[in-house]
Each structure stands twice: as structure tokens, then as C-alpha cells.
Amino acid sequence: SDFFTDGRAKADYKNRLRYLVARYGYSTSVFAWEFFNEVDICDDYNTAVQVEWNEEMSSYLRSLDVCNHLISTSFSNSNGDQTVQGLAALNFTMTHNYGSSDIAAATAQYASKKQMMYKKPSYVAEFGIGDEDNDKAGVSLHNGLWAPLFALGAGTSMSWWWDSWVDPNNLYPIFKPFSVFVSRLPLADYTWNVSDPTVSPAPPYNIRAWGMAGVGQGGQQLIVTWVQDDCFTWANQHSGVKCTSHSRLTLTTSCSGTSSGNYTGHWFNTHTGEDIGNTSVMCTGHLQDQIPTFSQDIAVYYTS
């Protein structure tokens, strides 16, 4: 605990910040400064001390970094410390999440909750299932990429296990379909809110959906939705659960914020990165669209 209160310790840390800015601050490859990794597992963690320390160090770092890189810190507890994460001195929040049997539900929950709670970008900056040998196909990686996007996450969930899991199992191709999909969305040009997508009829399947709707400066709207059969989790796949093919399902999602009008749905295969086809639907507060036949999961974006 002395590290955060002792004058010599703080002076040494400021010297470290001064060196890092002088050495690396020029680089556009530096995304942000992270003061501490999982600071809550330090001995004698104290919220009040952390507030004072983070505000002091942020002020000092801002005085050094003429390039104005973002600043944050992280916690081992997925919920983090609300008082510290809410500080204006910190530009974004992070979640570290390990051991979830349902990565999609967990990462979407934290991405959405923290973005709305703190009104600042939120990343699932570390995640893993804790037993990656039981997911050699990378189902949890797939779901960790897709789920946060549709829940207001500022980026994908980021796997910690590059050397022991992603690389040995050659899971890199999982990234490409997501990259292709996102490259089509001018996300920065819109103001985003969570939408309320539902899939019907629900029984006998548990089909869930996450989505968000964005409004551009000219009033145009962009709606993105991810539909997933909850059979498609790493835990279910490891247990031998088989995902069946689904057809004749209807997606309903809000399109409020603009006047009624025609929308084009662009359906997308999240596993191959290929277009499935387009649909034409009418918005009257909500839009309804027939989901193409799919297994496991499928994505769509609607343009007005």
C-alpha cells in the first residue's frame, strides 16, 4: 500500500511515466497508458487512496504527453471499482473476465453495462475461459469478438492466451469475418444506443439477439444485430451439444429515432465472411425481417 502513498514511491513512478512518454509518446502504435494491471489485487487495496493516486498521476501524465494518449487502469474483478472507473481522469474502462461458460452473455453484459454507467468507452480488455484446451475450435474467441460490438462495446474482447491457444490452434481465421463485417460500418459517424432485438417463435429453441441502433448527423439510421443460438457456447460444444439449422424465424428490432421508411438488411455469415443476401423491410417504429436459414449464429446490418 505504500506504493500509492509514499512520497519516494510516487516520485519514482512519475520518473517512470516521464521516461515512457519521452521514449514512446511519439508513436501512433501506442493506444493508451494503463497505470496498473489489475490493481485491486495489490495488498491493502483502498478505494480512497486509489482515487487520489489516479488523479495525481493522470494530471502529471497529461502535463507530459503532448499527444494526449488515452489513460485508464484495470481490475481483476470484472465489476471493477465504480468510484475509480468513474473518475473523469480516466478516459475509458476495462473489464477482465475469466471462467465464464457463456462468453457472449458475459462480455456483452459488461460492455453494455459499463458504457451506460460511466458514459465512456468500455473494452473487455482480457478474457479467457480458464480451460482453453477444451475449446480448440475457438468458439469462445468467436463469441468474444462478436458479442461486444452489438452491446456498445468499444472493441472486441481480447484474448490473453495468444501463445498457448490462439497460435497453436491457428485460430487467426476467426478474426477475418468479423473484420470484414466491421469494415462496412462507419461506426464513428453515428450516435449509438442499444436496440431491443427479439427472435420469434422462441420455443423450442433458445435463440437470442443483441443489437444497437445508430443515428447519423443527417438523420440516417444504421442498425446492427447479431442472432445466436445459445447452443453455440464453448461449454455446450465441449459437452457435445449439436446446433441445428433454423429457418422461418422472424427478427424484430426497434428503428425509432427516424421517420418510417424502407430499410435494406444485409445478412452476413459470421463464419465464412460471405454475404448471404439482402432483404427489404419497412420501419414503423419497429421492423420485422425473416432471418435466412442459419446454424449457430448470423449477423445483419440495416441501412435506411
GROMACS .gro file of N, CA, C and O in nm, residues 49-135:
model
  348
   49VAL      N    1  -0.760   0.586  -0.152
   49VAL     CA    2  -0.619   0.603  -0.190
   49VAL      C    3  -0.605   0.596  -0.341
   49VAL      O    4  -0.532   0.675  -0.403
   50GLN      N    5  -0.678   0.504  -0.403
   50GLN     CA    6  -0.671   0.489  -0.549
   50GLN      C    7  -0.725   0.612  -0.621
   50GLN      O    8  -0.671   0.653  -0.724
   51VAL      N    9  -0.830   0.670  -0.570
   51VAL     CA   10  -0.885   0.791  -0.631
   51VAL      C   11  -0.781   0.901  -0.631
   51VAL      O   12  -0.754   0.966  -0.733
   52GLU      N   13  -0.719   0.925  -0.516
   52GLU     CA   14  -0.619   1.031  -0.505
   52GLU      C   15  -0.499   1.003  -0.595
   52GLU      O   16  -0.449   1.093  -0.664
   53TRP      N   17  -0.452   0.878  -0.595
   53TRP     CA   18  -0.332   0.842  -0.672
   53TRP      C   19  -0.358   0.855  -0.823
   53TRP      O   20  -0.277   0.910  -0.896
   54ASN      N   21  -0.471   0.803  -0.870
   54ASN     CA   22  -0.502   0.809  -1.013
   54ASN      C   23  -0.521   0.952  -1.060
   54ASN      O   24  -0.479   0.987  -1.171
   55GLU      N   25  -0.582   1.035  -0.978
   55GLU     CA   26  -0.600   1.175  -1.018
   55GLU      C   27  -0.466   1.248  -1.022
   55GLU      O   28  -0.439   1.326  -1.114
   56GLU      N   29  -0.379   1.219  -0.926
   56GLU     CA   30  -0.247   1.283  -0.925
   56GLU      C   31  -0.163   1.239  -1.044
   56GLU      O   32  -0.101   1.322  -1.113
   57MET      N   33  -0.162   1.109  -1.071
   57MET     CA   34  -0.080   1.059  -1.180
   57MET      C   35  -0.136   1.099  -1.316
   57MET      O   36  -0.062   1.126  -1.410
   58SER      N   37  -0.266   1.104  -1.328
   58SER     CA   38  -0.327   1.148  -1.455
   58SER      C   39  -0.291   1.293  -1.484
   58SER      O   40  -0.257   1.328  -1.598
   59SER      N   41  -0.297   1.377  -1.382
   59SER     CA   42  -0.264   1.518  -1.400
   59SER      C   43  -0.118   1.533  -1.443
   59SER      O   44  -0.087   1.610  -1.535
   60TYR      N   45  -0.031   1.456  -1.380
   60TYR     CA   46   0.111   1.464  -1.416
   60TYR      C   47   0.134   1.412  -1.558
   60TYR      O   48   0.206   1.474  -1.637
   61LEU      N   49   0.073   1.301  -1.590
   61LEU     CA   50   0.092   1.241  -1.722
   61LEU      C   51   0.039   1.334  -1.831
   61LEU      O   52   0.100   1.348  -1.938
   62ARG      N   53  -0.074   1.398  -1.805
   62ARG     CA   54  -0.129   1.492  -1.904
   62ARG      C   55  -0.032   1.607  -1.931
   62ARG      O   56  -0.024   1.658  -2.042
   63SER      N   57   0.040   1.649  -1.827
   63SER     CA   58   0.135   1.759  -1.845
   63SER      C   59   0.254   1.720  -1.931
   63SER      O   60   0.323   1.806  -1.986
   64LEU      N   61   0.279   1.589  -1.944
   64LEU     CA   62   0.394   1.541  -2.020
   64LEU      C   63   0.358   1.504  -2.164
   64LEU      O   64   0.435   1.530  -2.257
   65ASP      N   65   0.242   1.443  -2.182
   65ASP     CA   66   0.209   1.379  -2.310
   65ASP      C   67   0.139   1.478  -2.403
   65ASP      O   68   0.017   1.496  -2.398
   66VAL      N   69   0.217   1.540  -2.490
   66VAL     CA   70   0.159   1.639  -2.582
   66VAL      C   71   0.070   1.573  -2.687
   66VAL      O   72  -0.008   1.640  -2.754
   67CYS      N   73   0.081   1.440  -2.702
   67CYS     CA   74  -0.002   1.368  -2.799
   67CYS      C   75  -0.135   1.324  -2.741
   67CYS      O   76  -0.218   1.266  -2.813
   68ASN      N   77  -0.154   1.344  -2.612
   68ASN     CA   78  -0.284   1.320  -2.548
   68ASN      C   79  -0.335   1.177  -2.567
   68ASN      O   80  -0.451   1.155  -2.606
   69HIS      N   81  -0.250   1.079  -2.543
   69HIS     CA   82  -0.298   0.940  -2.544
   69HIS      C   83  -0.401   0.920  -2.433
   69HIS      O   84  -0.401   0.991  -2.332
   70LEU      N   85  -0.486   0.823  -2.453
   70LEU     CA   86  -0.587   0.790  -2.353
   70LEU      C   87  -0.522   0.730  -2.229
   70LEU      O   88  -0.411   0.677  -2.234
   71ILE      N   89  -0.593   0.739  -2.115
   71ILE     CA   90  -0.543   0.688  -1.987
   71ILE      C   91  -0.650   0.601  -1.923
   71ILE      O   92  -0.769   0.634  -1.924
   72SER      N   93  -0.607   0.488  -1.864
   72SER     CA   94  -0.701   0.401  -1.794
   72SER      C   95  -0.625   0.317  -1.692
   72SER      O   96  -0.504   0.331  -1.674
   73THR      N   97  -0.698   0.231  -1.623
   73THR     CA   98  -0.640   0.131  -1.534
   73THR      C   99  -0.732   0.011  -1.535
   73THR      O  100  -0.842   0.017  -1.591
   74SER      N  101  -0.690  -0.101  -1.477
   74SER     CA  102  -0.772  -0.222  -1.487
   74SER      C  103  -0.781  -0.295  -1.354
   74SER      O  104  -0.700  -0.274  -1.264
   75PHE      N  105  -0.881  -0.385  -1.348
   75PHE     CA  106  -0.912  -0.459  -1.226
   75PHE      C  107  -0.929  -0.607  -1.257
   75PHE      O  108  -0.973  -0.643  -1.366
   76SER      N  109  -0.895  -0.692  -1.160
   76SER     CA  110  -0.916  -0.835  -1.179
   76SER      C  111  -1.064  -0.871  -1.166
   76SER      O  112  -1.113  -0.960  -1.234
   77ASN      N  113  -1.134  -0.802  -1.077
   77ASN     CA  114  -1.277  -0.822  -1.061
   77ASN      C  115  -1.349  -0.763  -1.182
   77ASN      O  116  -1.328  -0.646  -1.217
   78SER      N  117  -1.433  -0.840  -1.246
   78SER     CA  118  -1.498  -0.793  -1.369
   78SER      C  119  -1.578  -0.666  -1.348
   78SER      O  120  -1.591  -0.583  -1.438
   79ASN      N  121  -1.634  -0.649  -1.227
   79ASN     CA  122  -1.712  -0.529  -1.200
   79ASN      C  123  -1.622  -0.408  -1.175
   79ASN      O  124  -1.665  -0.294  -1.191
   80GLY      N  125  -1.498  -0.432  -1.135
   80GLY     CA  126  -1.406  -0.323  -1.109
   80GLY      C  127  -1.446  -0.243  -0.986
   80GLY      O  128  -1.525  -0.289  -0.902
   81ASP      N  129  -1.392  -0.125  -0.974
   81ASP     CA  130  -1.422  -0.033  -0.865
   81ASP      C  131  -1.495   0.086  -0.927
   81ASP      O  132  -1.437   0.165  -1.000
   82GLN      N  133  -1.623   0.099  -0.898
   82GLN     CA  134  -1.705   0.201  -0.963
   82GLN      C  135  -1.654   0.342  -0.937
   82GLN      O  136  -1.658   0.428  -1.026
   83THR      N  137  -1.605   0.367  -0.816
   83THR     CA  138  -1.558   0.501  -0.783
   83THR      C  139  -1.437   0.538  -0.866
   83THR      O  140  -1.426   0.650  -0.919
   84VAL      N  141  -1.344   0.446  -0.882
   84VAL     CA  142  -1.222   0.473  -0.959
   84VAL      C  143  -1.255   0.478  -1.109
   84VAL      O  144  -1.211   0.569  -1.180
   85GLN      N  145  -1.332   0.381  -1.158
   85GLN     CA  146  -1.363   0.377  -1.300
   85GLN      C  147  -1.445   0.498  -1.345
   85GLN      O  148  -1.439   0.537  -1.461
   86GLY      N  149  -1.517   0.559  -1.253
   86GLY     CA  150  -1.597   0.674  -1.288
   86GLY      C  151  -1.521   0.805  -1.289
   86GLY      O  152  -1.578   0.909  -1.323
   87LEU      N  153  -1.393   0.803  -1.253
   87LEU     CA  154  -1.314   0.926  -1.249
   87LEU      C  155  -1.304   0.990  -1.387
   87LEU      O  156  -1.278   0.923  -1.486
   88ALA      N  157  -1.321   1.120  -1.393
   88ALA     CA  158  -1.307   1.192  -1.519
   88ALA      C  159  -1.164   1.183  -1.571
   88ALA      O  160  -1.139   1.198  -1.691
   89ALA      N  161  -1.070   1.158  -1.481
   89ALA     CA  162  -0.929   1.150  -1.519
   89ALA      C  163  -0.899   1.028  -1.605
   89ALA      O  164  -0.798   1.025  -1.677
   90LEU      N  165  -0.985   0.928  -1.600
   90LEU     CA  166  -0.965   0.805  -1.678
   90LEU      C  167  -1.060   0.808  -1.798
   90LEU      O  168  -1.180   0.831  -1.782
   91ASN      N  169  -1.006   0.783  -1.916
   91ASN     CA  170  -1.082   0.804  -2.039
   91ASN      C  171  -1.170   0.688  -2.081
   91ASN      O  172  -1.264   0.706  -2.158
   92PHE      N  173  -1.138   0.568  -2.036
   92PHE     CA  174  -1.220   0.452  -2.072
   92PHE      C  175  -1.208   0.347  -1.963
   92PHE      O  176  -1.118   0.354  -1.879
   93THR      N  177  -1.300   0.253  -1.962
   93THR     CA  178  -1.298   0.145  -1.864
   93THR      C  179  -1.264   0.014  -1.931
   93THR      O  180  -1.280  -0.002  -2.052
   94MET      N  181  -1.218  -0.079  -1.850
   94MET     CA  182  -1.182  -0.212  -1.899
   94MET      C  183  -1.244  -0.319  -1.810
   94MET      O  184  -1.264  -0.297  -1.691
   95THR      N  185  -1.272  -0.433  -1.871
   95THR     CA  186  -1.319  -0.550  -1.798
   95THR      C  187  -1.224  -0.665  -1.824
   95THR      O  188  -1.186  -0.690  -1.939
   96HIS      N  189  -1.186  -0.735  -1.719
   96HIS     CA  190  -1.114  -0.862  -1.731
   96HIS      C  191  -1.210  -0.971  -1.685
   96HIS      O  192  -1.264  -0.963  -1.575
   97ASN      N  193  -1.233  -1.069  -1.770
   97ASN     CA  194  -1.332  -1.171  -1.739
   97ASN      C  195  -1.277  -1.309  -1.773
   97ASN      O  196  -1.241  -1.335  -1.888
   98TYR      N  197  -1.274  -1.397  -1.673
   98TYR     CA  198  -1.224  -1.533  -1.693
   98TYR      C  199  -1.320  -1.634  -1.632
   98TYR      O  200  -1.384  -1.607  -1.530
   99GLY      N  201  -1.329  -1.749  -1.696
   99GLY     CA  202  -1.403  -1.861  -1.640
   99GLY      C  203  -1.549  -1.866  -1.675
   99GLY      O  204  -1.620  -1.954  -1.624
  100SER      N  205  -1.600  -1.778  -1.761
  100SER     CA  206  -1.742  -1.781  -1.796
  100SER      C  207  -1.771  -1.895  -1.892
  100SER      O  208  -1.696  -1.917  -1.988
  101SER      N  209  -1.878  -1.967  -1.867
  101SER     CA  210  -1.918  -2.074  -1.958
  101SER      C  211  -1.986  -2.019  -2.082
  101SER      O  212  -1.994  -2.087  -2.184
  102ASP      N  213  -2.035  -1.896  -2.074
  102ASP     CA  214  -2.105  -1.831  -2.184
  102ASP      C  215  -2.039  -1.696  -2.209
  102ASP      O  216  -2.077  -1.594  -2.151
  103ILE      N  217  -1.937  -1.695  -2.294
  103ILE     CA  218  -1.858  -1.574  -2.317
  103ILE      C  219  -1.942  -1.464  -2.381
  103ILE      O  220  -1.928  -1.346  -2.348
  104ALA      N  221  -2.032  -1.499  -2.472
  104ALA     CA  222  -2.114  -1.398  -2.538
  104ALA      C  223  -2.196  -1.321  -2.436
  104ALA      O  224  -2.199  -1.198  -2.436
  105ALA      N  225  -2.266  -1.392  -2.349
  105ALA     CA  226  -2.351  -1.326  -2.250
  105ALA      C  227  -2.269  -1.242  -2.154
  105ALA      O  228  -2.306  -1.129  -2.120
  106ALA      N  229  -2.154  -1.296  -2.109
  106ALA     CA  230  -2.073  -1.225  -2.010
  106ALA      C  231  -2.012  -1.098  -2.068
  106ALA      O  232  -2.020  -0.990  -2.008
  107THR      N  233  -1.951  -1.108  -2.185
  107THR     CA  234  -1.882  -0.992  -2.241
  107THR      C  235  -1.981  -0.885  -2.287
  107THR      O  236  -1.955  -0.766  -2.272
  108ALA      N  237  -2.094  -0.926  -2.342
  108ALA     CA  238  -2.195  -0.828  -2.383
  108ALA      C  239  -2.251  -0.755  -2.262
  108ALA      O  240  -2.275  -0.634  -2.265
  109GLN      N  241  -2.271  -0.828  -2.154
  109GLN     CA  242  -2.325  -0.768  -2.032
  109GLN      C  243  -2.233  -0.658  -1.980
  109GLN      O  244  -2.277  -0.547  -1.951
  110TYR      N  245  -2.105  -0.689  -1.968
  110TYR     CA  246  -2.012  -0.591  -1.911
  110TYR      C  247  -1.989  -0.474  -2.006
  110TYR      O  248  -1.978  -0.359  -1.962
  111ALA      N  249  -1.979  -0.502  -2.134
  111ALA     CA  250  -1.958  -0.393  -2.230
  111ALA      C  251  -2.073  -0.294  -2.226
  111ALA      O  252  -2.052  -0.172  -2.222
  112SER      N  253  -2.194  -0.344  -2.225
  112SER     CA  254  -2.312  -0.257  -2.227
  112SER      C  255  -2.329  -0.185  -2.094
  112SER      O  256  -2.351  -0.063  -2.089
  113LYS      N  257  -2.316  -0.260  -1.984
  113LYS     CA  258  -2.339  -0.202  -1.852
  113LYS      C  259  -2.241  -0.089  -1.823
  113LYS      O  260  -2.281   0.019  -1.775
  114LYS      N  261  -2.114  -0.111  -1.852
  114LYS     CA  262  -2.015  -0.010  -1.817
  114LYS      C  263  -2.022   0.112  -1.909
  114LYS      O  264  -2.001   0.225  -1.864
  115GLN      N  265  -2.052   0.089  -2.035
  115GLN     CA  266  -2.064   0.205  -2.124
  115GLN      C  267  -2.177   0.295  -2.079
  115GLN      O  268  -2.164   0.418  -2.078
  116MET      N  269  -2.287   0.236  -2.041
  116MET     CA  270  -2.402   0.315  -1.999
  116MET      C  271  -2.382   0.374  -1.860
  116MET      O  272  -2.428   0.485  -1.831
  117MET      N  273  -2.311   0.303  -1.774
  117MET     CA  274  -2.290   0.350  -1.637
  117MET      C  275  -2.195   0.470  -1.633
  117MET      O  276  -2.221   0.568  -1.563
  118TYR      N  277  -2.085   0.461  -1.708
  118TYR     CA  278  -1.980   0.562  -1.697
  118TYR      C  279  -1.981   0.664  -1.811
  118TYR      O  280  -1.908   0.762  -1.806
  119LYS      N  281  -2.061   0.639  -1.914
  119LYS     CA  282  -2.068   0.729  -2.029
  119LYS      C  283  -1.931   0.751  -2.090
  119LYS      O  284  -1.892   0.863  -2.126
  120LYS      N  285  -1.856   0.644  -2.100
  120LYS     CA  286  -1.725   0.648  -2.164
  120LYS      C  287  -1.701   0.512  -2.229
  120LYS      O  288  -1.767   0.414  -2.194
  121PRO      N  289  -1.609   0.502  -2.325
  121PRO     CA  290  -1.586   0.375  -2.393
  121PRO      C  291  -1.547   0.264  -2.295
  121PRO      O  292  -1.482   0.290  -2.193
  122SER      N  293  -1.587   0.141  -2.329
  122SER     CA  294  -1.557   0.028  -2.242
  122SER      C  295  -1.509  -0.090  -2.326
  122SER      O  296  -1.568  -0.122  -2.429
  123TYR      N  297  -1.402  -0.151  -2.281
  123TYR     CA  298  -1.342  -0.266  -2.352
  123TYR      C  299  -1.339  -0.387  -2.260
  123TYR      O  300  -1.312  -0.373  -2.140
  124VAL      N  301  -1.362  -0.505  -2.316
  124VAL     CA  302  -1.328  -0.630  -2.246
  124VAL      C  303  -1.183  -0.657  -2.285
  124VAL      O  304  -1.154  -0.718  -2.387
  125ALA      N  305  -1.092  -0.605  -2.203
  125ALA     CA  306  -0.951  -0.598  -2.241
  125ALA      C  307  -0.877  -0.730  -2.218
  125ALA      O  308  -0.767  -0.748  -2.272
  126GLU      N  309  -0.933  -0.817  -2.136
  126GLU     CA  310  -0.879  -0.952  -2.119
  126GLU      C  311  -0.996  -1.048  -2.101
  126GLU      O  312  -1.092  -1.016  -2.031
  127PHE      N  313  -0.986  -1.164  -2.164
  127PHE     CA  314  -1.086  -1.267  -2.135
  127PHE      C  315  -1.028  -1.404  -2.165
  127PHE      O  316  -0.933  -1.419  -2.241
  128GLY      N  317  -1.086  -1.502  -2.102
  128GLY     CA  318  -1.049  -1.641  -2.126
  128GLY      C  319  -1.146  -1.730  -2.052
  128GLY      O  320  -1.217  -1.685  -1.961
  129ILE      N  321  -1.150  -1.856  -2.089
  129ILE     CA  322  -1.244  -1.948  -2.025
  129ILE      C  323  -1.179  -2.021  -1.908
  129ILE      O  324  -1.247  -2.085  -1.829
  130GLY      N  325  -1.047  -2.012  -1.899
  130GLY     CA  326  -0.977  -2.078  -1.790
  130GLY      C  327  -0.936  -2.220  -1.821
  130GLY      O  328  -0.861  -2.282  -1.746
  131ASP      N  329  -0.984  -2.274  -1.932
  131ASP     CA  330  -0.950  -2.411  -1.971
  131ASP      C  331  -0.954  -2.419  -2.123
  131ASP      O  332  -1.035  -2.491  -2.181
  132GLU      N  333  -0.865  -2.342  -2.187
  132GLU     CA  334  -0.868  -2.330  -2.332
  132GLU      C  335  -0.846  -2.461  -2.406
  132GLU      O  336  -0.885  -2.475  -2.522
  133ASP      N  337  -0.787  -2.560  -2.341
  133ASP     CA  338  -0.769  -2.691  -2.406
  133ASP      C  339  -0.903  -2.755  -2.441
  133ASP      O  340  -0.909  -2.844  -2.527
  134ASN      N  341  -1.010  -2.713  -2.375
  134ASN     CA  342  -1.143  -2.766  -2.405
  134ASN      C  343  -1.214  -2.686  -2.514
  134ASN      O  344  -1.331  -2.710  -2.541
  135ASP      N  345  -1.144  -2.594  -2.576
  135ASP     CA  346  -1.204  -2.512  -2.683
  135ASP      C  347  -1.103  -2.490  -2.794
  135ASP      O  348  -1.071  -2.377  -2.830
   0.00000   0.00000   0.00000
